[in-house]
Each structure stands twice: as structure tokens, then as C-alpha cells.
mmCIF file of C-alpha atoms in Angstrom:
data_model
loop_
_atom_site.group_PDB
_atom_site.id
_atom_site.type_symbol
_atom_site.label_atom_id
_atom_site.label_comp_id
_atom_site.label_asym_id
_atom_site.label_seq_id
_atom_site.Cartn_x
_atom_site.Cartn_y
_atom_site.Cartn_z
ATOM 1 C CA UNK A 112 0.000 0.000 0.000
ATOM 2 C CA UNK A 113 1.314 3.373 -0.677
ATOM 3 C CA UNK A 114 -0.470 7.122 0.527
ATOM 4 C CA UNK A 115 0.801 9.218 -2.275
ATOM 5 C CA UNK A 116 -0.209 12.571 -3.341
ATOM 6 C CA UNK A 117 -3.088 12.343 -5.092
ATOM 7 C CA UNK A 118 -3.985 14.007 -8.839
ATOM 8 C CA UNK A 119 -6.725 15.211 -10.823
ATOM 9 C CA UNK A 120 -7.062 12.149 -12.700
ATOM 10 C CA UNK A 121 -7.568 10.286 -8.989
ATOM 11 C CA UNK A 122 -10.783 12.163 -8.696
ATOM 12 C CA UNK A 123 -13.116 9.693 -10.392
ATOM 13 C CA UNK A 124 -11.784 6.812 -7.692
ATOM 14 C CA UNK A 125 -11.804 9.756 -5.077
ATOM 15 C CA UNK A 126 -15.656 10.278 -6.002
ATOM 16 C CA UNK A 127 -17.728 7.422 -4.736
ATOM 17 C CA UNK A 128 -15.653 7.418 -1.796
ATOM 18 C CA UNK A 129 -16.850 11.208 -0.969
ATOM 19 C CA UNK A 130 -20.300 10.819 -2.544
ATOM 20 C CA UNK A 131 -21.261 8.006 -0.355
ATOM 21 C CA UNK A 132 -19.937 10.042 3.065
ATOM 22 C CA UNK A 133 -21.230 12.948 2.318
ATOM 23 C CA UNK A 134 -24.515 11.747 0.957
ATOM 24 C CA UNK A 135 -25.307 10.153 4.424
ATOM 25 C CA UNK A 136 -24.863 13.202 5.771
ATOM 26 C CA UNK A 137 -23.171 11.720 9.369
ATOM 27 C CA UNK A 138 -20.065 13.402 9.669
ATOM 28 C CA UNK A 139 -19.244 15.794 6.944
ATOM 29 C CA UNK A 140 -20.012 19.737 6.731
ATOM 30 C CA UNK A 141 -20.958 19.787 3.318
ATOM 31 C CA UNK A 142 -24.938 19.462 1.481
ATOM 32 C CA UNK A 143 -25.558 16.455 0.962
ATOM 33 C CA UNK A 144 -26.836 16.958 -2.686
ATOM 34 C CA UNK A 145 -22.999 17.720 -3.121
ATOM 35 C CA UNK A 146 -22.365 17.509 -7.004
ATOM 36 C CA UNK A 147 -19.317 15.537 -8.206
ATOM 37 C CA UNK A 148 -18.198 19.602 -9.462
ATOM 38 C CA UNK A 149 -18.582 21.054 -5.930
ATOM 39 C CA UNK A 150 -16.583 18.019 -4.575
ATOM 40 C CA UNK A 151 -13.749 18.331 -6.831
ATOM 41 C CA UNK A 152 -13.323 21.787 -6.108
ATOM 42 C CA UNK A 153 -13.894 21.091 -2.222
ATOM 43 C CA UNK A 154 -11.092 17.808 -2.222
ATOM 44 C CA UNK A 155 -8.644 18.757 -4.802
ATOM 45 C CA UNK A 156 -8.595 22.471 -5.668
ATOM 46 C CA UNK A 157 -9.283 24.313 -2.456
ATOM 47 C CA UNK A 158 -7.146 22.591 -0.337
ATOM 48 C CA UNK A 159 -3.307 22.730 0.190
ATOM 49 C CA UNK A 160 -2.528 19.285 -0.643
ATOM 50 C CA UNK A 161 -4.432 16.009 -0.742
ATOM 51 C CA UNK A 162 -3.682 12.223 -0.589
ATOM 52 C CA UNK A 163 -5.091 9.042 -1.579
ATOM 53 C CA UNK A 164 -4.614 5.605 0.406
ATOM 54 C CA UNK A 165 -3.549 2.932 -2.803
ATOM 55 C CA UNK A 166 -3.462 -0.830 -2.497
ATOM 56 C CA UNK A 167 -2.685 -2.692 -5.401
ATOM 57 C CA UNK A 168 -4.319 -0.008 -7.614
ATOM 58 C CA UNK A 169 -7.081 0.968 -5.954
ATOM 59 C CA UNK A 170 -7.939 3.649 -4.167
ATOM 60 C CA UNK A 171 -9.403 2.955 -0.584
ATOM 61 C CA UNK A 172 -8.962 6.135 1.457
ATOM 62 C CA UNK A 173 -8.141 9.717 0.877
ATOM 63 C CA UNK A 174 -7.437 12.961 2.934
ATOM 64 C CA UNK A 175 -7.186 16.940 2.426
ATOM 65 C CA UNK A 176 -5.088 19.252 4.380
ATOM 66 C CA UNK A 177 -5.480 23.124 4.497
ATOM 67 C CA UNK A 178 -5.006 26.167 6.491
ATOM 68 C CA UNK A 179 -7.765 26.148 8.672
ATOM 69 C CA UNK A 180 -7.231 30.563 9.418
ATOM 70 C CA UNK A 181 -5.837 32.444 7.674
ATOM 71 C CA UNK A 182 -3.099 35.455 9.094
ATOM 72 C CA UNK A 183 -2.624 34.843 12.786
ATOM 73 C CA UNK A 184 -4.310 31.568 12.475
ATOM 74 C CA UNK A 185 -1.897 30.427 9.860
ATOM 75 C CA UNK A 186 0.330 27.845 11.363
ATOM 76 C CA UNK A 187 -3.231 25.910 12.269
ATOM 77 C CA UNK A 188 -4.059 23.611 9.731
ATOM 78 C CA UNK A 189 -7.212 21.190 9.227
ATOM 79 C CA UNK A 190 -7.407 17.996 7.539
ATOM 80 C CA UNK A 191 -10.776 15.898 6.524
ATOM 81 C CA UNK A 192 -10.372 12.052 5.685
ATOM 82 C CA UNK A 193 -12.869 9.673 4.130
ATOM 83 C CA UNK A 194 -12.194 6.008 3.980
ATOM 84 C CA UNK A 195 -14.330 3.457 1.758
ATOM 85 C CA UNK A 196 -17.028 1.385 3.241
ATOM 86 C CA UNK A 197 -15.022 -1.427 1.299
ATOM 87 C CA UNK A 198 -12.066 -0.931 3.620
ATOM 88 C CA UNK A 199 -13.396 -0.222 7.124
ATOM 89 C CA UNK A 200 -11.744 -1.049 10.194
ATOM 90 C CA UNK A 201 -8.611 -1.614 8.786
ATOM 91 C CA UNK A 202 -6.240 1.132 10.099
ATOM 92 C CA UNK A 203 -6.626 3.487 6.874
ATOM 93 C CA UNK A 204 -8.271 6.499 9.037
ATOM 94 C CA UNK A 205 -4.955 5.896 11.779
ATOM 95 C CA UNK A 206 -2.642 5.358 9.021
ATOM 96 C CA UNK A 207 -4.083 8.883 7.121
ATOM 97 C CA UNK A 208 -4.078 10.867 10.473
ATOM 98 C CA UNK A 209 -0.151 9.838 11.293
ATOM 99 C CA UNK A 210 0.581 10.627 8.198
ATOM 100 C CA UNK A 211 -1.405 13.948 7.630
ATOM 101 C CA UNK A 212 0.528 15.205 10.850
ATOM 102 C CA UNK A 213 4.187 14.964 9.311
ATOM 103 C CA UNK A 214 2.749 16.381 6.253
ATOM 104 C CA UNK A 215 1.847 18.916 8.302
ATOM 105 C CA UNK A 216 4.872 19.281 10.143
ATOM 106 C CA UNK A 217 7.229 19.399 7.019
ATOM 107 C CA UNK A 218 4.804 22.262 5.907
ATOM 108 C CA UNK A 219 5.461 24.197 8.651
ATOM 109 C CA UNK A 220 2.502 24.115 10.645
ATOM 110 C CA UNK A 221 2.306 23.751 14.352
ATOM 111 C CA UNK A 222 -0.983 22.405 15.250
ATOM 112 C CA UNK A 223 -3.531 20.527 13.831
ATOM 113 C CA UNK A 224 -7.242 21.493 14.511
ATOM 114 C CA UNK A 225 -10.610 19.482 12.845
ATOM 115 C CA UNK A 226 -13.667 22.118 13.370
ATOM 116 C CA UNK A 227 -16.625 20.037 13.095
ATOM 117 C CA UNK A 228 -16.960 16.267 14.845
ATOM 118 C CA UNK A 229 -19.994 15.060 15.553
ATOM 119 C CA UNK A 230 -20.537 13.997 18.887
ATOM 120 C CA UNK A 231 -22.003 10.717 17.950
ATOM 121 C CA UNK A 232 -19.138 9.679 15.620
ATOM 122 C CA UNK A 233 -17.897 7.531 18.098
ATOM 123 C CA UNK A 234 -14.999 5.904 15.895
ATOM 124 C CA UNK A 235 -13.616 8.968 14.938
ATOM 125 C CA UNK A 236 -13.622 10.756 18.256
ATOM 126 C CA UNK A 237 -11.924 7.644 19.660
ATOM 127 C CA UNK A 238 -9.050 7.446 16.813
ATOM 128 C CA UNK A 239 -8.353 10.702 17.210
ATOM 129 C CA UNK A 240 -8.017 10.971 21.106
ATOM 130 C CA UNK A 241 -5.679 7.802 20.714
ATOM 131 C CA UNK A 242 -3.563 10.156 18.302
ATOM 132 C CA UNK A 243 -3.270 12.474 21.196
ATOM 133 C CA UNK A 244 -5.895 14.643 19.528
ATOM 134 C CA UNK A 245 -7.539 16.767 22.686
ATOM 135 C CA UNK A 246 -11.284 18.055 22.446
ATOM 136 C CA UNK A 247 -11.009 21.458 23.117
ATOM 137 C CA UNK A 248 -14.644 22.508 22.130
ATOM 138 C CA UNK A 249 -18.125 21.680 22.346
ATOM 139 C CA UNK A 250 -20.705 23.286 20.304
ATOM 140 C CA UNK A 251 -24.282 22.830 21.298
ATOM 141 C CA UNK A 252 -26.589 21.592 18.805
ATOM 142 C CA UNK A 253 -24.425 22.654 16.031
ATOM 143 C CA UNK A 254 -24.828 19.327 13.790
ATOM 144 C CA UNK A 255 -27.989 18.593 12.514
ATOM 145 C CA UNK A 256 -27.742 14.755 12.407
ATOM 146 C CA UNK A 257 -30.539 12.733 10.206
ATOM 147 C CA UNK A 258 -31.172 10.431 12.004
ATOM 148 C CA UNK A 259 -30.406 12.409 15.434
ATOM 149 C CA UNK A 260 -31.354 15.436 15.081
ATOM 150 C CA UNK A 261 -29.356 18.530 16.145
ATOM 151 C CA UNK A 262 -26.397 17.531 18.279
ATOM 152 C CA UNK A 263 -23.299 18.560 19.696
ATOM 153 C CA UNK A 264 -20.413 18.831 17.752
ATOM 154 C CA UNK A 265 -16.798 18.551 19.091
ATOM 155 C CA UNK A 266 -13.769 20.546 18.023
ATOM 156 C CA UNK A 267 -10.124 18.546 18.329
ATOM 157 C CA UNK A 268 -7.550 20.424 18.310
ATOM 158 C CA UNK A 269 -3.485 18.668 18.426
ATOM 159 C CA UNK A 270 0.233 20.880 19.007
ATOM 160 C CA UNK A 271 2.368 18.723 16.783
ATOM 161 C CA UNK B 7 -27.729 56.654 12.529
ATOM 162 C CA UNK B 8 -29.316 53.482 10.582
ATOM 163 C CA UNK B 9 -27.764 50.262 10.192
ATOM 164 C CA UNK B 10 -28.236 48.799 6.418
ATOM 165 C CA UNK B 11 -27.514 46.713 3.859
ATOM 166 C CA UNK B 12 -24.100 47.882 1.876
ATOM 167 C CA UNK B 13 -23.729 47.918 -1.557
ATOM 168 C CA UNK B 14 -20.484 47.718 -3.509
ATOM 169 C CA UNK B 15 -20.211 51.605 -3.472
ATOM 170 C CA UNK B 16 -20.219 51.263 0.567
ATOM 171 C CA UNK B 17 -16.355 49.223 0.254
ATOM 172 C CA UNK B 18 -14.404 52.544 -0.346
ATOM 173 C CA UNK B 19 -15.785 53.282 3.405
ATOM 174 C CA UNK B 20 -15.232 50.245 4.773
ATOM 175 C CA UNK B 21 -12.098 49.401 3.555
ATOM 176 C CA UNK B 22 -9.814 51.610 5.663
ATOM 177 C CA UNK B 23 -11.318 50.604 8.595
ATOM 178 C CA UNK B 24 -10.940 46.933 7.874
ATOM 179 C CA UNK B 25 -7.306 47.803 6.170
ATOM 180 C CA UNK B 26 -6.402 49.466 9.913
ATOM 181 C CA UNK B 27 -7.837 46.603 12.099
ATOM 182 C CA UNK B 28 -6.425 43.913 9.962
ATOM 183 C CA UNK B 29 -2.897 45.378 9.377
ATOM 184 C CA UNK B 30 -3.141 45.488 13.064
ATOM 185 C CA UNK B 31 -3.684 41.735 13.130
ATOM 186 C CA UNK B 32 -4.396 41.412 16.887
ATOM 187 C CA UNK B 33 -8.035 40.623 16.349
ATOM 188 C CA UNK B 34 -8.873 39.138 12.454
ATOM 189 C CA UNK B 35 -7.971 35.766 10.984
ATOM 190 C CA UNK B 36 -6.831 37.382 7.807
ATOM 191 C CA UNK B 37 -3.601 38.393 6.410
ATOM 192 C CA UNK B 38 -2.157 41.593 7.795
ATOM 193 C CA UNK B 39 -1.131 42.654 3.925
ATOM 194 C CA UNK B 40 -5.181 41.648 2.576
ATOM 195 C CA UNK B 41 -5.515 43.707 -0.628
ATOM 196 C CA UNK B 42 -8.474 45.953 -0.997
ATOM 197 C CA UNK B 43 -9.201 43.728 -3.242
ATOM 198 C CA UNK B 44 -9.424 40.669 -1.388
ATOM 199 C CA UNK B 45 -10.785 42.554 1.150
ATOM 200 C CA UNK B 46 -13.995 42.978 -0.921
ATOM 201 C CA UNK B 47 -14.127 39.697 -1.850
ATOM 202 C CA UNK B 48 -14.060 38.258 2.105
ATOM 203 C CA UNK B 49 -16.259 41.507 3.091
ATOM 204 C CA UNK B 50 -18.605 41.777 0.319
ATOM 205 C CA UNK B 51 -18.937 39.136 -2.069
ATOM 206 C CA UNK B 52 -18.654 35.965 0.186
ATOM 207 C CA UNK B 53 -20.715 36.268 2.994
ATOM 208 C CA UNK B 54 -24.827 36.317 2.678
ATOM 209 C CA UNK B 55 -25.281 39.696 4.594
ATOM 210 C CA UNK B 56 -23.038 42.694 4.937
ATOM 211 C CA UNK B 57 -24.886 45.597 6.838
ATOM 212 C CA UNK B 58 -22.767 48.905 7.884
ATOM 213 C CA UNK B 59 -23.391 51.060 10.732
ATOM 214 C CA UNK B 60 -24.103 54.897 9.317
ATOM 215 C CA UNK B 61 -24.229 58.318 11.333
ATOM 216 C CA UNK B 62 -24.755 61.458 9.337
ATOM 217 C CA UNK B 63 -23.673 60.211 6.270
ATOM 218 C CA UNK B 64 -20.456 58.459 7.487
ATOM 219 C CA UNK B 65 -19.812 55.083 7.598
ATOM 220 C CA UNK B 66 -17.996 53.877 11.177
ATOM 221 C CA UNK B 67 -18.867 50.308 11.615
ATOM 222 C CA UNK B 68 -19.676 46.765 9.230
ATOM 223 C CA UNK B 69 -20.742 43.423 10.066
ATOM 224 C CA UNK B 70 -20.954 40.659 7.669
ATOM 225 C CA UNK B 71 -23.066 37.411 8.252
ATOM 226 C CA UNK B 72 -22.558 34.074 6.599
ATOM 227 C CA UNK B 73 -23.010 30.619 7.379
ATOM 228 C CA UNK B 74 -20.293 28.735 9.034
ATOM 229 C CA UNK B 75 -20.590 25.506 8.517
ATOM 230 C CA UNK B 76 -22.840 23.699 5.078
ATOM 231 C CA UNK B 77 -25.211 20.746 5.115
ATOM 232 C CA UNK B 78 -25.671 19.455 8.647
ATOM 233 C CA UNK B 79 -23.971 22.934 10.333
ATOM 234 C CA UNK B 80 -26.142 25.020 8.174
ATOM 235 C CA UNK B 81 -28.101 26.235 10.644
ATOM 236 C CA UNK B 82 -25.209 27.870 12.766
ATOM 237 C CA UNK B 83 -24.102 31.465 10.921
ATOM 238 C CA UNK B 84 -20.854 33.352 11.754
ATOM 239 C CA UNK B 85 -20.760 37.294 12.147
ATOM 240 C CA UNK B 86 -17.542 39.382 11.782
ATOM 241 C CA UNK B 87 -17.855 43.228 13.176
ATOM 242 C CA UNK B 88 -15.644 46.186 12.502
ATOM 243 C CA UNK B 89 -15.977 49.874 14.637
ATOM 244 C CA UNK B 90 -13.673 52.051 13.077
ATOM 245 C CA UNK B 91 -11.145 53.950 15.667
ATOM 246 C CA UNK B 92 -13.101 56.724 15.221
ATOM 247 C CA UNK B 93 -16.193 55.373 16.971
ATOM 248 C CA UNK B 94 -14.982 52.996 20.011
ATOM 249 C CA UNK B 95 -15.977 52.856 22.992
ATOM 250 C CA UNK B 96 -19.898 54.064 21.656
ATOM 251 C CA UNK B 97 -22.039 50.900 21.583
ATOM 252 C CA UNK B 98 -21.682 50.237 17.698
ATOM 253 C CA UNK B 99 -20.523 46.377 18.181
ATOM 254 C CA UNK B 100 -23.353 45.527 20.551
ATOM 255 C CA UNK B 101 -25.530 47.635 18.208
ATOM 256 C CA UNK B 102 -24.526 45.790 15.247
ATOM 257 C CA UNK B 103 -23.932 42.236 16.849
ATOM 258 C CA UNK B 104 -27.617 42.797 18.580
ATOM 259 C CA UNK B 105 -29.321 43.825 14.602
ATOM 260 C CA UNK B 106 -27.044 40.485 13.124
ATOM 261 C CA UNK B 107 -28.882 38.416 15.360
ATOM 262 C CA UNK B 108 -31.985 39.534 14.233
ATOM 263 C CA UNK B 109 -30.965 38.989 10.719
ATOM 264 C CA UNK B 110 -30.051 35.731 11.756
ATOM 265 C CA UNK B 111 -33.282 34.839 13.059
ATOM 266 C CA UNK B 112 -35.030 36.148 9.865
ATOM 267 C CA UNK B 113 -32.850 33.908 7.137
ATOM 268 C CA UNK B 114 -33.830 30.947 9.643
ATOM 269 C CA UNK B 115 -30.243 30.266 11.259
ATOM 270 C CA UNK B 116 -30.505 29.154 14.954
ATOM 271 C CA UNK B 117 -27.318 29.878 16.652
ATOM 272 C CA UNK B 118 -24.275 31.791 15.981
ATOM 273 C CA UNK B 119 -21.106 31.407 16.365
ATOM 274 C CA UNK B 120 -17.397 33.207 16.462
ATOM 275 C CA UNK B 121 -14.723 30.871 15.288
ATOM 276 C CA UNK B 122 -11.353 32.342 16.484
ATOM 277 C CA UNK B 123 -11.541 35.185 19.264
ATOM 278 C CA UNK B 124 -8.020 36.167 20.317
ATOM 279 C CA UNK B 125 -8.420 35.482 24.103
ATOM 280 C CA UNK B 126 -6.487 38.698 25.052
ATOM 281 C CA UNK B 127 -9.697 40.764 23.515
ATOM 282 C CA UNK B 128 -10.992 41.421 26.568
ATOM 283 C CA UNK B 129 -13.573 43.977 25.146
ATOM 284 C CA UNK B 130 -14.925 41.640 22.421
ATOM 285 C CA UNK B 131 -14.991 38.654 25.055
ATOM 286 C CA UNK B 132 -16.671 40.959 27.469
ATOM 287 C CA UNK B 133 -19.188 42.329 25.080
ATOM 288 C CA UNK B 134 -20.335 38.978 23.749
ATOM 289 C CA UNK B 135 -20.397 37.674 27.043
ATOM 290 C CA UNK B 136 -22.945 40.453 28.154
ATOM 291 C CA UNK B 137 -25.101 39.721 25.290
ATOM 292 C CA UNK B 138 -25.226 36.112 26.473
ATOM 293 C CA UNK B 139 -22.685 34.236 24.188
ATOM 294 C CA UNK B 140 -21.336 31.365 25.726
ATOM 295 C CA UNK B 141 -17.309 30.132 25.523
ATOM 296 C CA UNK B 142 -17.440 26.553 23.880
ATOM 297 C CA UNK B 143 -14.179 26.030 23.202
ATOM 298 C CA UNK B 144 -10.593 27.230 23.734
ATOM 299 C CA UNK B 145 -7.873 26.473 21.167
ATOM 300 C CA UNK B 146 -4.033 26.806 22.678
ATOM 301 C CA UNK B 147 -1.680 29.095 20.885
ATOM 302 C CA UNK B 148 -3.577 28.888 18.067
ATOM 303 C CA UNK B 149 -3.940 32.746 17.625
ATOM 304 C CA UNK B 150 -0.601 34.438 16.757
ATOM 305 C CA UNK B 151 -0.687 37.831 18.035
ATOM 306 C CA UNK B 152 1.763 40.733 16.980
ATOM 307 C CA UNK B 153 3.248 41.400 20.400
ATOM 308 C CA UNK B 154 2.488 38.636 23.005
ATOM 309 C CA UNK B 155 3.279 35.324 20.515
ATOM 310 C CA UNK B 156 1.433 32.127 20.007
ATOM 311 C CA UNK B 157 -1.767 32.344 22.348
ATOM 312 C CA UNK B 158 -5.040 31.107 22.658
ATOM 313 C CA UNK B 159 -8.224 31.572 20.725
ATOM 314 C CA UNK B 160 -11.707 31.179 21.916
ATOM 315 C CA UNK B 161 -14.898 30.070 20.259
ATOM 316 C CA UNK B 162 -18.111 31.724 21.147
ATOM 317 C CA UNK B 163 -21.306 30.110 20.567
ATOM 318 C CA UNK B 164 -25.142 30.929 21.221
ATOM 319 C CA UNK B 165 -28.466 29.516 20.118
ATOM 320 C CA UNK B 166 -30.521 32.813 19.404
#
């Protein structure tokens, strides 16, 4: 398996991946009617850099990382990672998030802060506190979960 | 005095008192060398609202409104207000964070919330304290500020 950077032509293995996530509408901050256009723009164009998880050819994982502010808030960055329902439980999301950080690291930044976790995404809140990730926010009601209803959403927030 | 919608004629105002406040860079999460023109872009063109706060003709205070997370945050809008040095100290934020929250309420948002507060702006904390924000989350160093370094930011959250 290889994470290598990923490039426009990765976008159509990158798709189904991010259409499926963001379509249930669990865990991501974007509509769920999401067009295949809007998502390019949001996973390859807009962000600093972005990286796919390969085995054997195929495309199982992928991951974004950006400034999260801009000016003072520059040395902050955020990074948003998807993993295929084909390849759950497997260590991609871990193997992503180590690797995102010393991305991040030989980019310069210093800390590494994800805005927007649902409080009911168990998995993820639990991989990322084992990566030393710290919850450093709570915001009340600020996900509107559909299955849930509006819950709380957590910010994490790591000094690398 | 009103407070109103601007229009694109409004920017030449506004734009020196954003230029001083960002250059300043103790308060914004944007460059402190933001063009004029990007300055109209993040001012005027990206968010949904911008109002500005006008006395006799003169412009000394602008809020924009936009919402701060998509698809399941959607319902949670951010609000960035500017008092030019002229006008401190007079009641124009909690005059124009006060009329944003009625805005809110009439596009349907239910809650708003401030990203990235420096959390040596005691004024700002103070004043959205007294109009019943709530701190939600505190995020170390993550604010670089001119004179005193890497130190914290706060997010400020309420459900209107």
C-alpha cells in the first residue's frame, strides 16, 4: 500500500468514496446533494494538498489538508479524511491521520485542529483521542444529524 | 444613525477601517497585507449579509453574516464586526452584533457562532459575554498575536 499525493485524474476513484460520506450526511459539513463539481473543487482544488490511500491499484482512502485561518491563524491547519465502506476497520483512518501530521509538520505548521466532529461519531472521536488529539470545544446543537437530530459537535484540536 | 444593507459603493468606506484593524492583526484571521481587493471579496462578495453602521452620512462600523458551517452545520451562521477607531468605545458592536442576530433569526439560522476570538480581547470577550454568548471552546496558541506570541483563541457560541 502506498499514501501518495493524489492528482486530478484520482478524482473519479476519489468520487464514490466522498459521494457516499457525504450523501449520508453523518459526519461531513458539506450538502448532501454535493455535485461531483462542488466536490472536486472542495477535495482537490481548495485545499493545500491532498492524498489518496492505494493498495494494489485501488484507491481505498483519501485525505485533504489546508489552512484552517488564515493570518494569525496560519500555522493551524485542518485535515478531513474519508475512507471506503469497502475498507473499514482496517487502520486506513490511523494510518491517514499519522501521516497527515508529518505532512503537516514538514509544511510548517504547528498544530492541527478538525472544526466540526460530531458527537455521535464515536470511531472517529476515539481514533483521534488515541492520536493524542484533545477536544477542546463543544458546540451545542451545532450538527444537525438525520437520524439524530441537532447535536453537539466537538472541536479537536493537536500541538504537533 | 441606521444600520443597512451595503452595496459595492459602501467598500471605499469600509475598507480603511478593515485595512487598519487587519494590518493590526491582533483581532482578524486574515492576512495583515489583505488587498483591498481581497478585502472585498471576504467583506462583500462571500458572505450572505453585509450591513454597515451609518451616522450622518459616514460610515464607522460593518458586520458581515454568513453561514459557518454547510449541510448538517447550516443552521449555525458566523458574524464578523468592525468599529472604526473613530467610533470605540460608543455601543456600535453591541448595536450591530444585537441587529445580526436579528438577521439571523429572519434567514432561519438558529445559533451563531465566532470561530477564532483572540483570548487577550478582553472587550470583544466581554461584550459577547454580556449579550449572552457562551465560551465553547478554547484552542491553545492557536492565535498568533503581533506582540504577546502564540496564544489562545476562543470560540463563542449561542443559540438565538
Amino acid at each position: 500500500m502506498s499514501i501518495r499525493e493524489a492528482n486530478s485524474e484520482d478524482f473519479d476513484a476519489i468520487w464514490p468514496i466522498f459521494n457516499e460520506i457525504v450523501r449520508a450526511g453523518k459526519t461531513y459539513a458539506y450538502p448532501t446533494n454535493t455535485t461531483k463539481e462542488q466536490a472536486y473543487k472542495i477535495w482537490i482544488e481548495t485545499p493545500k494538498k491532498t492524498y489518496v490511500y492505494e493498495e494494489d491499484g485501488n484507491i481505498f482512502g483519501t485525505y485533504f489538508l489546508k489552512t484552517n485561518q488564515a493570518g494569525p491563524g496560519e500555522h493551524v491547519c485542518n485535515c478531513g479524511y474519508m475512507v471506503s465502506s469497502l475498507a473499514r476497520g482496517r487502520g486506513l483512518a490511523t494510518a491517514m491521520c499519522e501521516h497527515s501530521q508529518e505532512v503537516a509538520k514538514e509544511l510548517g505548521y504547528k498544530a492541527m485542529q478538525f472544526n466540526f466532529v460530531a458527537s455521535n461519531n464515536e470511531d472517529a472521536v476515539r481514533l483521534w483521542k488515541k492520536l493524542d488529539f484533545e477536544t477542546v470545544g463543544c458546540l451545542p446543537k451545532a450538527f444537525n444529524h438525520p437520524t439524530e437530530g441537532y447535536i453537539d459537535a466537538f472541536v479537536l484540536y493537536k500541538w504537533l
